[in-house]
PDB file of C-alpha atoms in Angstrom:
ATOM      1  CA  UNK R   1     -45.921 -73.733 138.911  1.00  0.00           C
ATOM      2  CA  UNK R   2     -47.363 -77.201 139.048  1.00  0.00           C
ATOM      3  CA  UNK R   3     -45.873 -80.374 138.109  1.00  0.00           C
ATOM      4  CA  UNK R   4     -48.371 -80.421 135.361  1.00  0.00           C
ATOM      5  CA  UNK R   5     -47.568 -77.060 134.283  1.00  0.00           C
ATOM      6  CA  UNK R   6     -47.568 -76.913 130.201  1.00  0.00           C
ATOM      7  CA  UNK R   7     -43.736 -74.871 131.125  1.00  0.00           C
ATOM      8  CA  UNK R   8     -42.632 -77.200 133.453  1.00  0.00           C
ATOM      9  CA  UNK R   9     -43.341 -80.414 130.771  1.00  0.00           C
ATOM     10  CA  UNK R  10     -41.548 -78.039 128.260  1.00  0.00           C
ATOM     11  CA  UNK R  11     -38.304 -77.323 130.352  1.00  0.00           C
ATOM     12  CA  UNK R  12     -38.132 -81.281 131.063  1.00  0.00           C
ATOM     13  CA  UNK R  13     -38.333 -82.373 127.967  1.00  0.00           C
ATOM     14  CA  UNK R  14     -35.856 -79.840 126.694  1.00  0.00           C
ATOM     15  CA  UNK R  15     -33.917 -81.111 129.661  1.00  0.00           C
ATOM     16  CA  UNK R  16     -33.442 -84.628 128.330  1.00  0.00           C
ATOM     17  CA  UNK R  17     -33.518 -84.056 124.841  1.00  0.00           C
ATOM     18  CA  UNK R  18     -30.079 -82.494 125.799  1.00  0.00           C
ATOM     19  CA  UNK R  19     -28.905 -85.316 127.996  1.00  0.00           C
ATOM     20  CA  UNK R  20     -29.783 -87.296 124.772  1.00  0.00           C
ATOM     21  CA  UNK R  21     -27.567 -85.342 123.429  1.00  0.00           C
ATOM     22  CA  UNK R  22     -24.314 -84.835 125.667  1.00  0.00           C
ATOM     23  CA  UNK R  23     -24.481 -88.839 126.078  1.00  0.00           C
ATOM     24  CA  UNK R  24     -24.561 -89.270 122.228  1.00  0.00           C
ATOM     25  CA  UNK R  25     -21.519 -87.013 121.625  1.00  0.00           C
ATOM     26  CA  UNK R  26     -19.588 -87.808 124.882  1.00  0.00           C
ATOM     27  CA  UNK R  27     -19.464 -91.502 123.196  1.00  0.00           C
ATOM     28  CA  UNK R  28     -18.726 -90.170 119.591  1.00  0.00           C
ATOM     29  CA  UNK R  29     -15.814 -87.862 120.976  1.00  0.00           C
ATOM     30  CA  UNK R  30     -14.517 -90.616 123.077  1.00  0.00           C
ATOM     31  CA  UNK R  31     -14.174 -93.311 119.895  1.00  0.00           C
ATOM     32  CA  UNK R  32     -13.251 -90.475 117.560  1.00  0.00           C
ATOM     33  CA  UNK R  33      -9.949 -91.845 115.811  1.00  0.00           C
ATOM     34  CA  UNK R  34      -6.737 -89.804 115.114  1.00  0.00           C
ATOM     35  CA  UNK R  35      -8.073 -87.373 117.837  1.00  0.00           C
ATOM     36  CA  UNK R  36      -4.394 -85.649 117.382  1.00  0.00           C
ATOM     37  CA  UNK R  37      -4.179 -85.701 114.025  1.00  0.00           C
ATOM     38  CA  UNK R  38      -7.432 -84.152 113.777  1.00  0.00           C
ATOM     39  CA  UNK R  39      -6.777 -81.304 116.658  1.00  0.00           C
ATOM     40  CA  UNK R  40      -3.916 -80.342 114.843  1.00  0.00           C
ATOM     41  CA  UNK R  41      -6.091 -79.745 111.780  1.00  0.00           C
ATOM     42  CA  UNK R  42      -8.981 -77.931 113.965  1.00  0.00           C
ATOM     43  CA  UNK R  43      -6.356 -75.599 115.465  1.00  0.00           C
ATOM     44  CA  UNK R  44      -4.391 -74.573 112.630  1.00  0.00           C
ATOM     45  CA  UNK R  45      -7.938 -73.546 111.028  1.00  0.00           C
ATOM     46  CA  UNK R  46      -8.560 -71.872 114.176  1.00  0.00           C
ATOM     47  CA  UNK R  47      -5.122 -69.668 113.730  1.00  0.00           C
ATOM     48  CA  UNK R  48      -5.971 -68.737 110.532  1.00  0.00           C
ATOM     49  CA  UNK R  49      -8.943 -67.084 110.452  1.00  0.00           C
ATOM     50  CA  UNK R  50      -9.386 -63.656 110.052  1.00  0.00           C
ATOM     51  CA  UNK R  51     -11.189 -62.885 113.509  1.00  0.00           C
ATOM     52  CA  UNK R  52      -7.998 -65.167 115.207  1.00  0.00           C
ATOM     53  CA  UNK R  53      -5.223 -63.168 112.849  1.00  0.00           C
ATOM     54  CA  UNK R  54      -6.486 -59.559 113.931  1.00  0.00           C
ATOM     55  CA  UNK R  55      -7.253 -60.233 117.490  1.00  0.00           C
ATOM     56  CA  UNK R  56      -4.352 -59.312 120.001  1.00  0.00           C
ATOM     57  CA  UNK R  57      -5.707 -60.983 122.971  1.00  0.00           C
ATOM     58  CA  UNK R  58      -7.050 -64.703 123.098  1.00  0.00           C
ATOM     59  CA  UNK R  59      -9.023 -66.801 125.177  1.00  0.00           C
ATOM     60  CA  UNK R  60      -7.415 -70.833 124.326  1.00  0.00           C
ATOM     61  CA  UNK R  61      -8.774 -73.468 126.648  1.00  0.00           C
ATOM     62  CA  UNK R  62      -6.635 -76.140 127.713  1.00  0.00           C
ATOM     63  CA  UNK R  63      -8.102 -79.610 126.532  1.00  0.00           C
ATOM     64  CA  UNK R  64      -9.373 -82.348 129.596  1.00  0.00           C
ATOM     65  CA  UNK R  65     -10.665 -85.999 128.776  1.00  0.00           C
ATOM     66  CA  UNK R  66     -11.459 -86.073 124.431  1.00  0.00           C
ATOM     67  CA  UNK R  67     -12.014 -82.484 123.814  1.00  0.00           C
ATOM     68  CA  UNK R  68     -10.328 -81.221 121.082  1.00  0.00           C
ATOM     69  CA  UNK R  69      -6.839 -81.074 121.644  1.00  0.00           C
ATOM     70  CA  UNK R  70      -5.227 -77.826 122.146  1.00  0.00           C
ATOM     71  CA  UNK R  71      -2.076 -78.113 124.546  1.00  0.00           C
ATOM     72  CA  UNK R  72      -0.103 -78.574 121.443  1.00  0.00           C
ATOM     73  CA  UNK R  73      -0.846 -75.787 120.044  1.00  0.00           C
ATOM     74  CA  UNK R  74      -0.100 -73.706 122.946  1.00  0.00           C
ATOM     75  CA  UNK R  75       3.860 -72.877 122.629  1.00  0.00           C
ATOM     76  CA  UNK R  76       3.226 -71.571 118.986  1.00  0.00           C
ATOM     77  CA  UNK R  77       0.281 -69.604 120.294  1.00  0.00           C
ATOM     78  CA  UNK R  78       2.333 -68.076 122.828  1.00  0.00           C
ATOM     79  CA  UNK R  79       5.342 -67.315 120.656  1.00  0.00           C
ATOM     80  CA  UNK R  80       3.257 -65.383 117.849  1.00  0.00           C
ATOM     81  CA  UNK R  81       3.384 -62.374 120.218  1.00  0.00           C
ATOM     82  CA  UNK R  82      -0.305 -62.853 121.172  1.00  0.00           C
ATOM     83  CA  UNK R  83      -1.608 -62.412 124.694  1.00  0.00           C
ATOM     84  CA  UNK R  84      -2.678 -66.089 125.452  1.00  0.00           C
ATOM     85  CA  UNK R  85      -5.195 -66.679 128.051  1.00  0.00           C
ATOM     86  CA  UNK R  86      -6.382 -69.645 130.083  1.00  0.00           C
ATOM     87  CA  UNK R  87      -9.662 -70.473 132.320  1.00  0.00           C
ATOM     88  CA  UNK R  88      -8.999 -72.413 135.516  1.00  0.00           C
ATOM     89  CA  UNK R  89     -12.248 -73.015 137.649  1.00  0.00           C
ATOM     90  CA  UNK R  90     -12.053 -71.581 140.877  1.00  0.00           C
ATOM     91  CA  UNK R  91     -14.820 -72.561 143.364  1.00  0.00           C
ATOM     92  CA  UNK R  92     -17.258 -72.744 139.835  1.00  0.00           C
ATOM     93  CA  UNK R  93     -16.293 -69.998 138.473  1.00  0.00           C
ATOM     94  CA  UNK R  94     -13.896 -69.675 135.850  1.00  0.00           C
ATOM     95  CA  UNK R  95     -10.687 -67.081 136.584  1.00  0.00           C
ATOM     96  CA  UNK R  96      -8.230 -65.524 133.870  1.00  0.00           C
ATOM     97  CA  UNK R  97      -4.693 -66.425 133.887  1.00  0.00           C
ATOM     98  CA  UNK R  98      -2.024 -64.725 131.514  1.00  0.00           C
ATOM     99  CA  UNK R  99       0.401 -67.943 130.327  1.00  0.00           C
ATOM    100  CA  UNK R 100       3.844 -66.586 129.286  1.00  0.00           C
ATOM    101  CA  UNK R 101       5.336 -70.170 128.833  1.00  0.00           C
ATOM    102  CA  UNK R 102       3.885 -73.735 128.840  1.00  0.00           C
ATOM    103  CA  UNK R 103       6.643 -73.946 131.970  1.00  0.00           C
ATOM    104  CA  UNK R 104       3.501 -72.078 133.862  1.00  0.00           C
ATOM    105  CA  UNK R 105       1.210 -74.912 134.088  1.00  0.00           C
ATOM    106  CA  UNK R 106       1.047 -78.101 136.423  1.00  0.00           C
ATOM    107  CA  UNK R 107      -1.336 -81.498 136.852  1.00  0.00           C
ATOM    108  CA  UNK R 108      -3.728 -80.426 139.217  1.00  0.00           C
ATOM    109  CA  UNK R 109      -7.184 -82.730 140.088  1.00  0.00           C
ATOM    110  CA  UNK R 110      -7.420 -85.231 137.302  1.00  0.00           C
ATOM    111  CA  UNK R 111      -4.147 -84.733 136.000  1.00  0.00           C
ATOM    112  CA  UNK R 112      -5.688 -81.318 133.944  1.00  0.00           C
ATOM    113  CA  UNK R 113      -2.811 -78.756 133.428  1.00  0.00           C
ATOM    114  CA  UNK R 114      -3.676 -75.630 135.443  1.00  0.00           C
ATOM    115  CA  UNK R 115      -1.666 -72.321 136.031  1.00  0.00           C
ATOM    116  CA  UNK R 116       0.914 -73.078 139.276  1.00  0.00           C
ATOM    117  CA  UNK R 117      -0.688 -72.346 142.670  1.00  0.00           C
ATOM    118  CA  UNK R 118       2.255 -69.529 143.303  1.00  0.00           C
ATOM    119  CA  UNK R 119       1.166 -67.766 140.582  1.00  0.00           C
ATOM    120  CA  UNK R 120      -2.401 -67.503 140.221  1.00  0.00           C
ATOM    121  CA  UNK R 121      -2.609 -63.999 142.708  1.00  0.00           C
ATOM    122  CA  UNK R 122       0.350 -62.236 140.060  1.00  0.00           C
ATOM    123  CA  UNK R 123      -1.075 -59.046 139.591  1.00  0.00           C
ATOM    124  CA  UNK R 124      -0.031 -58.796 136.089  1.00  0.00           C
ATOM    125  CA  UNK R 125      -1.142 -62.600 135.493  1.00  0.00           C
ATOM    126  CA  UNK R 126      -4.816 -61.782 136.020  1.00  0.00           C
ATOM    127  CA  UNK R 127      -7.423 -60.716 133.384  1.00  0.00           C
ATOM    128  CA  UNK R 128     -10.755 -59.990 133.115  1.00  0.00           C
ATOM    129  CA  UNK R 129     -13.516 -61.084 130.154  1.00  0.00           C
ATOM    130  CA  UNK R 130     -13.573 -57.663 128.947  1.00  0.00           C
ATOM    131  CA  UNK R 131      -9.940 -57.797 127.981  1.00  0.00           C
ATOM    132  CA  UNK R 132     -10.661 -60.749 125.631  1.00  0.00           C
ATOM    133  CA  UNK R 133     -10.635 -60.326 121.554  1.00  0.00           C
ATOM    134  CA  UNK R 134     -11.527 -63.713 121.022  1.00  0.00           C
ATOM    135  CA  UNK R 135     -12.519 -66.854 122.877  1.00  0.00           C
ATOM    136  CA  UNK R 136     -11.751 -70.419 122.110  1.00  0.00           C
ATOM    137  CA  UNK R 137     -14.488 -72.439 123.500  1.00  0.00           C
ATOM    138  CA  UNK R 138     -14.812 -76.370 124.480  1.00  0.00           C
ATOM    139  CA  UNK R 139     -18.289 -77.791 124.480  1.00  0.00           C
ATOM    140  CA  UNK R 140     -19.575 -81.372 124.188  1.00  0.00           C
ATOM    141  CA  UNK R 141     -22.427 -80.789 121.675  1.00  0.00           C
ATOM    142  CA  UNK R 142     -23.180 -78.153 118.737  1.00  0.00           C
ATOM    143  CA  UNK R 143     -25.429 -77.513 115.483  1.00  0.00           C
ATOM    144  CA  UNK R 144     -24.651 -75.555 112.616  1.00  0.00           C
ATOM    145  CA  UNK R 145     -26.233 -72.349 113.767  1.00  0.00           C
ATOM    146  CA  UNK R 146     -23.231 -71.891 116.347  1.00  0.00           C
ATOM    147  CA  UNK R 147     -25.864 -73.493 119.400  1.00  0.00           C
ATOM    148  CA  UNK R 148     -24.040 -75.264 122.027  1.00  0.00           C
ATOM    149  CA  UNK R 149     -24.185 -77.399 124.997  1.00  0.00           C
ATOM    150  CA  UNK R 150     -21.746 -78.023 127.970  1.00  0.00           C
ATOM    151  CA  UNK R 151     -21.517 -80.024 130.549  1.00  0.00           C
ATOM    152  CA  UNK R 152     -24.777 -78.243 132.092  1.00  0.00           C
ATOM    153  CA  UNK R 153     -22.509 -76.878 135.009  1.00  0.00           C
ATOM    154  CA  UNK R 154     -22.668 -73.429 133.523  1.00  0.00           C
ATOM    155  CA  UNK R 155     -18.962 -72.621 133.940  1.00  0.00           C
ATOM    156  CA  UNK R 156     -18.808 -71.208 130.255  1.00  0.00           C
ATOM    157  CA  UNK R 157     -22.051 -69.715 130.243  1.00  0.00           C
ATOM    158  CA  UNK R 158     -21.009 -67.516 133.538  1.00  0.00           C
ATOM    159  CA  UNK R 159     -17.622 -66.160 131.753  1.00  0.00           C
ATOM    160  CA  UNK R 160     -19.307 -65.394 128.398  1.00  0.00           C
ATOM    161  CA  UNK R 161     -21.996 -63.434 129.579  1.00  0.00           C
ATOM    162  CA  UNK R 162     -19.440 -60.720 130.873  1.00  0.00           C
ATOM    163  CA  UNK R 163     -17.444 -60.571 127.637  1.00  0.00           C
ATOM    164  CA  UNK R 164     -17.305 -57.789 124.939  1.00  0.00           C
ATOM    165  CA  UNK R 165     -20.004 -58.335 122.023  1.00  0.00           C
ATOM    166  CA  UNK R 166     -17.162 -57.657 119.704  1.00  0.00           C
ATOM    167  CA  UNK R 167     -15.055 -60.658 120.748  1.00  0.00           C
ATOM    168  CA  UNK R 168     -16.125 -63.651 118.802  1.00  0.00           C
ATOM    169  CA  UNK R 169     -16.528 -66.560 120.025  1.00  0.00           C
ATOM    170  CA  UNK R 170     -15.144 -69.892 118.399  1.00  0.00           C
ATOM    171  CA  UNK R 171     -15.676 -73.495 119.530  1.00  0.00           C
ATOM    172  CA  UNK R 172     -13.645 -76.405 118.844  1.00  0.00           C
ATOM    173  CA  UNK R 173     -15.343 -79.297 117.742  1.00  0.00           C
ATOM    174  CA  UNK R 174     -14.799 -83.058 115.801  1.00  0.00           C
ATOM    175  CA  UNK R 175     -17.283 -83.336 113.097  1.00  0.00           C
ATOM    176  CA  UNK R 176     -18.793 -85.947 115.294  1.00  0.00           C
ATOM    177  CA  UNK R 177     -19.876 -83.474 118.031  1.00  0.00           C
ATOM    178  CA  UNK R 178     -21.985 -82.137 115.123  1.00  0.00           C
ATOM    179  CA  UNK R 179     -25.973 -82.333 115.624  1.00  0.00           C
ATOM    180  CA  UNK R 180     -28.702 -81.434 113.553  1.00  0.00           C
ATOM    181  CA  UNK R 181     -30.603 -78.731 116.404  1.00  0.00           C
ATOM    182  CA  UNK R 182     -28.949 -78.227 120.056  1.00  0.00           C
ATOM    183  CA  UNK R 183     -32.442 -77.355 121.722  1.00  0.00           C
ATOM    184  CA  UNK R 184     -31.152 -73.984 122.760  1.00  0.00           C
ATOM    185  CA  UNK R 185     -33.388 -71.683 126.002  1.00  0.00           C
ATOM    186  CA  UNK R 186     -33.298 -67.772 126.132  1.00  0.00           C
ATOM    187  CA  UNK R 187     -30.278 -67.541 128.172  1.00  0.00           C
ATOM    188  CA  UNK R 188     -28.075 -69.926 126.275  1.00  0.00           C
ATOM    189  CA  UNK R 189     -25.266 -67.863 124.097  1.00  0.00           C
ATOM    190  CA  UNK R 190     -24.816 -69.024 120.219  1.00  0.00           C
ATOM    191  CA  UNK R 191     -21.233 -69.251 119.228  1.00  0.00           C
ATOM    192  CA  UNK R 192     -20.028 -67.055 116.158  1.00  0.00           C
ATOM    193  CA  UNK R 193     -17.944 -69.961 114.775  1.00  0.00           C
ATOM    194  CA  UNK R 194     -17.585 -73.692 114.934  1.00  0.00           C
ATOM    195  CA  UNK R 195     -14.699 -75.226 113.572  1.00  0.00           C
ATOM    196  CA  UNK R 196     -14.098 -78.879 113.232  1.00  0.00           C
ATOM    197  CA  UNK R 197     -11.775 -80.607 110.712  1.00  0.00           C
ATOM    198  CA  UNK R 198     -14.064 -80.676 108.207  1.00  0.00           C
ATOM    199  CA  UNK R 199     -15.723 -77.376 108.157  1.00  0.00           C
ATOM    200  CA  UNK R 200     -16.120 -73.824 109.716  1.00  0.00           C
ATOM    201  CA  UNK R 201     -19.626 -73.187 110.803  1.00  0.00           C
ATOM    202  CA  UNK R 202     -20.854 -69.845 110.758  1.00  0.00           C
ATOM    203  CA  UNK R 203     -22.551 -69.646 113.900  1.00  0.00           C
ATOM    204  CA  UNK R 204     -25.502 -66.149 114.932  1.00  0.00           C
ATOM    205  CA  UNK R 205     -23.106 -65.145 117.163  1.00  0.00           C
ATOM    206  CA  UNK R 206     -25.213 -62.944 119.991  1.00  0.00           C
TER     207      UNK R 206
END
């Protein structure tokens, strides 16, 4: 494939239209007031809808830099009797880890909260994708037909490929991380839900 390769112009262009993108939200999600207030609103959506209320096992993420806030919803998560899971990256991959109690976590590289080293290799902390009923997913950019983007390291993409096509998939999002059309390839996976304080987003799912 050449350099002038009708594909090749394609991919690059799709390419930058989502750098476009990621830089436009990054700087929306950064001066995004009341980012608490709003969280709390986001997540307490989140635990109310149907999909959340019937499944038994749940995939939260733990918030880093101006994500949606989740780490305060955590101990309520954990006390409803639900099996709460939580992705830590491991070599770029993302690993399963059962949290029992918020006591579980530490600061680990850029002060994110991560399970504690001496636990990670507990047998009965690990899980696998397939054991998830629902996923709570970060992103940095989305439209209204559930497209996403990341932070184009793929970490997400890798995990959600191996879950069950019965677990929906929900991503967090302020209104402001909202865009008209994320310019979305073959292998890219469509999220079944976005919720942000304003509005839950039916997303096509996969």
């Amino acid at each position: 494939m050449t350099a002038s390769d009708p594909m090749t112009t394609e991919q690059e262009k799709l390419a930058a239209r989502k750098q476009e993108i990621r830089t436009a939200a990054h700087t929306a999600r950064r001066d995004q007031a009341d980012k608490d207030g709003l969280s709390q609103t986001i997540t307490e959506t989140v635990m109310g809808l149907d999909a959340y209320q019937s499944a038994d096992c749940v995939m939260w993420y733990i918030d880093v830099r101006a994500e949606v806030r989740t780490r305060h919803a955590l101990p309520a998560a954990i006390e409803s009797g639900k099996k709460i899971i939580i992705p830590f990256c491991v070599d770029g991959e993302l690993e399963l880890f059962h949290l029992e109690s918020m006591e579980e976590l530490s600061e680990g590289m850029y002060k994110i909260l991560e399970p504690r080293e001496d636990l990670r290799e507990v047998a009965s902390k690990r899980v696998t994708a397939k054991d998830l009923d629902l996923i709570l997913v970060p992103g940095v950019g989305f439209d209204s037909q559930g497209g996403r983007t990341g932070h184009g390291k793929g970490y997400y993409d890798k995990l959600l490929e191996n879950v069950r096509p019965d677990a929906p998939l929900v991503a967090l999002a302020f209104e402001c991380q909202m865009f008209d059309e994320i310019p979305m390839q073959p292998h890219d996976i469509y999220m079944d839900m976005v919720v942000t304080e304003k509005q839950v987003y039916q997303g096509k799912g996969r």
